[in-house]
């Protein structure tokens, strides 16, 4: 992972859905590089933990949260 670009998001929390790959992964990476703590919300069990590990390598906290965001009850539980 890249070194932190800045700390402008230091202390902020970013919840990124689909963060295990593709655009979601790129967004999560950028948030982590900017100092935000990243919650990795992803349905794929294999990628959710790897993405959180990758984001943590930027020097910030990352939490893997396996979830199907199409399941409204699961989403409500996550944000409660």
PDB file of C-alpha atoms in Angstrom:
ATOM      1  CA  UNK A   1       0.000   0.000   0.000  1.00  0.00           C
ATOM      2  CA  UNK A   2       1.055   3.567  -0.522  1.00  0.00           C
ATOM      3  CA  UNK A   3       2.216   5.818   2.254  1.00  0.00           C
ATOM      4  CA  UNK A   4      -0.308   8.244   3.726  1.00  0.00           C
ATOM      5  CA  UNK A   5      -0.801  11.188   1.395  1.00  0.00           C
ATOM      6  CA  UNK A   6      -2.114  13.467   4.123  1.00  0.00           C
ATOM      7  CA  UNK A   7      -3.965  13.309   7.376  1.00  0.00           C
ATOM      8  CA  UNK A   8      -6.945  15.434   6.343  1.00  0.00           C
ATOM      9  CA  UNK A   9      -9.366  12.607   7.183  1.00  0.00           C
ATOM     10  CA  UNK A  10      -7.587  11.672  10.410  1.00  0.00           C
ATOM     11  CA  UNK A  11     -10.155  10.690  13.043  1.00  0.00           C
ATOM     12  CA  UNK A  12     -12.962  10.285  10.492  1.00  0.00           C
ATOM     13  CA  UNK A  13     -14.696   6.986   9.733  1.00  0.00           C
ATOM     14  CA  UNK A  14     -15.548   5.911   6.192  1.00  0.00           C
ATOM     15  CA  UNK A  15     -18.052   3.107   5.568  1.00  0.00           C
ATOM     16  CA  UNK A  16     -17.338   1.745   2.098  1.00  0.00           C
ATOM     17  CA  UNK A  17     -19.688  -0.811   0.569  1.00  0.00           C
ATOM     18  CA  UNK A  18     -18.278  -3.163  -2.037  1.00  0.00           C
ATOM     19  CA  UNK A  19     -14.815  -2.335  -0.724  1.00  0.00           C
ATOM     20  CA  UNK A  20     -13.418  -5.791  -1.407  1.00  0.00           C
ATOM     21  CA  UNK A  21     -12.613  -5.088  -5.051  1.00  0.00           C
ATOM     22  CA  UNK A  22     -12.962  -2.685  -7.944  1.00  0.00           C
ATOM     23  CA  UNK A  23     -14.146   0.877  -7.422  1.00  0.00           C
ATOM     24  CA  UNK A  24     -15.063   0.222  -3.781  1.00  0.00           C
ATOM     25  CA  UNK A  25     -11.548  -1.040  -3.121  1.00  0.00           C
ATOM     26  CA  UNK A  26     -10.027   2.020  -4.778  1.00  0.00           C
ATOM     27  CA  UNK A  27     -12.245   4.324  -2.714  1.00  0.00           C
ATOM     28  CA  UNK A  28     -11.368   2.473   0.489  1.00  0.00           C
ATOM     29  CA  UNK A  29      -7.680   2.699  -0.352  1.00  0.00           C
ATOM     30  CA  UNK A  30      -7.892   6.450  -0.868  1.00  0.00           C
ATOM     31  CA  UNK A  31      -9.776   6.976   2.400  1.00  0.00           C
ATOM     32  CA  UNK A  32      -7.121   4.935   4.237  1.00  0.00           C
ATOM     33  CA  UNK A  33      -4.308   6.877   2.550  1.00  0.00           C
ATOM     34  CA  UNK A  34      -5.942  10.095   3.733  1.00  0.00           C
ATOM     35  CA  UNK A  35      -6.005   8.828   7.330  1.00  0.00           C
ATOM     36  CA  UNK A  36      -9.637   7.734   7.732  1.00  0.00           C
ATOM     37  CA  UNK A  37     -10.604   4.604   9.615  1.00  0.00           C
ATOM     38  CA  UNK A  38     -12.293   2.359   7.043  1.00  0.00           C
ATOM     39  CA  UNK A  39     -15.196  -0.023   7.580  1.00  0.00           C
ATOM     40  CA  UNK A  40     -15.012  -2.560   4.759  1.00  0.00           C
ATOM     41  CA  UNK A  41     -18.575  -3.675   3.995  1.00  0.00           C
ATOM     42  CA  UNK A  42     -18.440  -6.553   1.521  1.00  0.00           C
ATOM     43  CA  UNK A  43     -20.445  -9.717   0.836  1.00  0.00           C
ATOM     44  CA  UNK A  44     -17.425 -11.757  -0.307  1.00  0.00           C
ATOM     45  CA  UNK A  45     -15.831 -13.381   2.747  1.00  0.00           C
ATOM     46  CA  UNK A  46     -12.525 -13.888   0.954  1.00  0.00           C
ATOM     47  CA  UNK A  47     -12.020 -10.260  -0.059  1.00  0.00           C
ATOM     48  CA  UNK A  48     -13.482  -8.429   2.946  1.00  0.00           C
ATOM     49  CA  UNK A  49     -10.671  -9.475   5.293  1.00  0.00           C
ATOM     50  CA  UNK A  50      -7.926  -8.998   2.709  1.00  0.00           C
ATOM     51  CA  UNK A  51      -9.145  -5.483   1.906  1.00  0.00           C
ATOM     52  CA  UNK A  52      -9.202  -4.564   5.606  1.00  0.00           C
ATOM     53  CA  UNK A  53      -5.638  -5.858   5.951  1.00  0.00           C
ATOM     54  CA  UNK A  54      -4.548  -3.861   2.902  1.00  0.00           C
ATOM     55  CA  UNK A  55      -6.157  -0.658   4.197  1.00  0.00           C
ATOM     56  CA  UNK A  56      -4.557  -1.161   7.622  1.00  0.00           C
ATOM     57  CA  UNK A  57      -1.180  -1.255   5.887  1.00  0.00           C
ATOM     58  CA  UNK A  58      -1.720   2.443   5.139  1.00  0.00           C
ATOM     59  CA  UNK A  59      -1.287   3.092   8.847  1.00  0.00           C
ATOM     60  CA  UNK A  60      -4.919   3.426   9.847  1.00  0.00           C
ATOM     61  CA  UNK A  61      -7.556   1.157  11.345  1.00  0.00           C
ATOM     62  CA  UNK A  62      -9.759  -0.922   9.088  1.00  0.00           C
ATOM     63  CA  UNK A  63     -12.648  -3.141  10.131  1.00  0.00           C
ATOM     64  CA  UNK A  64     -13.857  -6.030   7.976  1.00  0.00           C
ATOM     65  CA  UNK A  65     -17.650  -6.297   8.066  1.00  0.00           C
ATOM     66  CA  UNK A  66     -18.999  -9.164   5.945  1.00  0.00           C
ATOM     67  CA  UNK A  67     -22.502  -8.109   4.886  1.00  0.00           C
ATOM     68  CA  UNK A  68     -25.045  -8.386   2.088  1.00  0.00           C
ATOM     69  CA  UNK A  69     -26.232  -4.788   1.775  1.00  0.00           C
ATOM     70  CA  UNK A  70     -29.284  -6.071  -0.078  1.00  0.00           C
ATOM     71  CA  UNK A  71     -30.460  -7.443   3.284  1.00  0.00           C
ATOM     72  CA  UNK A  72     -32.093  -4.429   4.959  1.00  0.00           C
ATOM     73  CA  UNK A  73     -32.156  -6.093   8.380  1.00  0.00           C
ATOM     74  CA  UNK A  74     -28.418  -6.762   8.199  1.00  0.00           C
ATOM     75  CA  UNK A  75     -27.794  -3.138   7.219  1.00  0.00           C
ATOM     76  CA  UNK A  76     -29.935  -1.848  10.080  1.00  0.00           C
ATOM     77  CA  UNK A  77     -28.018  -4.079  12.488  1.00  0.00           C
ATOM     78  CA  UNK A  78     -24.700  -2.813  11.129  1.00  0.00           C
ATOM     79  CA  UNK A  79     -25.535   0.864  11.619  1.00  0.00           C
ATOM     80  CA  UNK A  80     -27.349   0.467  14.942  1.00  0.00           C
TER      81      UNK A  80
END
